[in-house]
Amino acid sequence: MPNIDLIDSFAEELTAIRRDLHAHPEIGFEEHRTSGIVAEKLAGWGIEVHRGLGGTGVVGLLKGKGNSTKRIGLRADMDALPMEEKTNLSWRSTIPGRFHGCGHDGHTTILLGTARYLAQTRNFDGTVAFIFQPAEEGLGGARAMIKDGLFEKFPLDEVYGLHNAPQLNPQQVAVAPGPTMASADFFDITITGYGSHGAMPEMSRDPVVIAMTLGQALQTIVSRNVDPLKSAVLSITQIHAGSAYNVIPGEATLAGTVRTFSEKVREQIRDRIRTIAAGMAAAFQVEIKVDIRDIFSVLVNHEEPSHFVADVAREVVGGENVLTRPTPKMGSEDFADMLLAVPGAYFWLGHEGDVPLHNPGFVLDDKILPVGASLFSRIIEKRMPLAA
């Protein structure tokens, strides 16, 4: 069973919607235009619309033809990245410093295509919730919607999400149960030393030297503390200090991220960061403050829903295009928090293009729009079938 014919019939309209969203990107919690378009489209198709969850989030509710009380959620993220686009597309970003470099414009459009099809057919028994989430890119949009009562106001039995994947072959679907995307902590470390003239370092407590030493020491955590059979990453991504060639500054900062698939390993790394920093502060007679923030949970797909997605995908894209043992990703995704609250699964959909996500030259392949909408729609129809 390939793409749904009805969805294919309005594929050009989906492309137009996606390219409009792409040209007008909005970053996390600023998706006012995007959420307005989403709400208008849903209402126009006769779907009950709820706005304002998590700030700019939108939820659409649609009841099928039967009398079942089962409820399934489908989620798409709406936010862009705070970066410049470097493509020559005629629909490229019109807003400086804003770019849909992760394809969330495509995710939003896929879910709109799903909503349109299901609203026209209602060939399912139960209720579907279309969840349009803000601020996925490290700003906590899923947690904001959950805090605003997403699952209390709209109780769900299951929830599903997807992401475009240029690293997969076109129309390949990858899904697997268990931990599939890493947790993410962000950290900031501030070293307060004592500045001096650059020619008189003996009069300083040089935070720059301490920052370099601390940075090297932190790299031993994964290699010398974490079980080598358990994956973990600690990356220092920022170092800031000083403003002149001949001044040893009084302060230096380090910042970065930690990724793991285990809460135990995650806590171990947090403890070691704090312990090493405290020891170095004592050794160099300076103050070192450590701030570690929980940004993303480990994304854990549930067993049975994952197998179900694979079965649906085999019907839509063919069994040869379904990967059920994909390599877990060190990237993170805040759909993880929804899966902590409700059973479900998250999957990836391949498309043409060899430029990776978050690259200024990334281009989403519009041909995946009807494929993604067909997958989502079949999940609903087959998970909540009408009685024969």
Tab-separated table of N, CA and C in Angstrom, residues 17 64 71 84 120 123 137 221 280 298 327 343 354 356:
chain	number	residue	atom	x	y	z
A	17	ILE	N	2.463	25.148	1.189
A	17	ILE	CA	2.416	25.480	2.615
A	17	ILE	C	3.806	25.384	3.224
A	64	GLY	N	-13.500	10.403	14.990
A	64	GLY	CA	-13.819	9.572	13.845
A	64	GLY	C	-15.280	9.190	13.791
A	71	ARG	N	-7.909	7.452	22.253
A	71	ARG	CA	-7.342	8.716	21.777
A	71	ARG	C	-5.865	8.516	21.441
A	84	GLU	N	21.766	31.433	9.998
A	84	GLU	CA	21.562	31.917	8.644
A	84	GLU	C	21.399	30.752	7.672
A	120	GLN	N	-11.332	14.790	6.125
A	120	GLN	CA	-12.176	14.502	4.964
A	120	GLN	C	-12.749	13.093	5.006
A	123	ASN	N	-12.108	7.955	8.636
A	123	ASN	CA	-12.186	6.499	8.546
A	123	ASN	C	-11.457	5.843	9.731
A	137	GLU	N	13.902	23.079	19.804
A	137	GLU	CA	15.358	23.195	19.694
A	137	GLU	C	16.019	23.656	20.999
A	221	ILE	N	36.610	12.175	31.766
A	221	ILE	CA	35.437	11.569	32.411
A	221	ILE	C	34.909	10.397	31.595
A	280	MET	N	39.871	21.425	41.318
A	280	MET	CA	40.718	22.388	40.626
A	280	MET	C	40.621	23.770	41.271
A	298	VAL	N	16.256	11.071	27.896
A	298	VAL	CA	16.525	9.996	26.938
A	298	VAL	C	15.213	9.654	26.225
A	327	THR	N	20.985	2.507	14.308
A	327	THR	CA	21.925	2.896	15.353
A	327	THR	C	21.323	4.036	16.168
A	343	PRO	N	2.609	6.177	26.272
A	343	PRO	CA	3.285	5.215	25.388
A	343	PRO	C	3.231	5.672	23.933
A	354	ASP	N	22.148	15.304	0.619
A	354	ASP	CA	23.269	14.810	1.399
A	354	ASP	C	23.824	15.855	2.368
A	356	PRO	N	23.599	17.628	5.912
A	356	PRO	CA	23.010	17.231	7.189
A	356	PRO	C	22.119	18.305	7.803
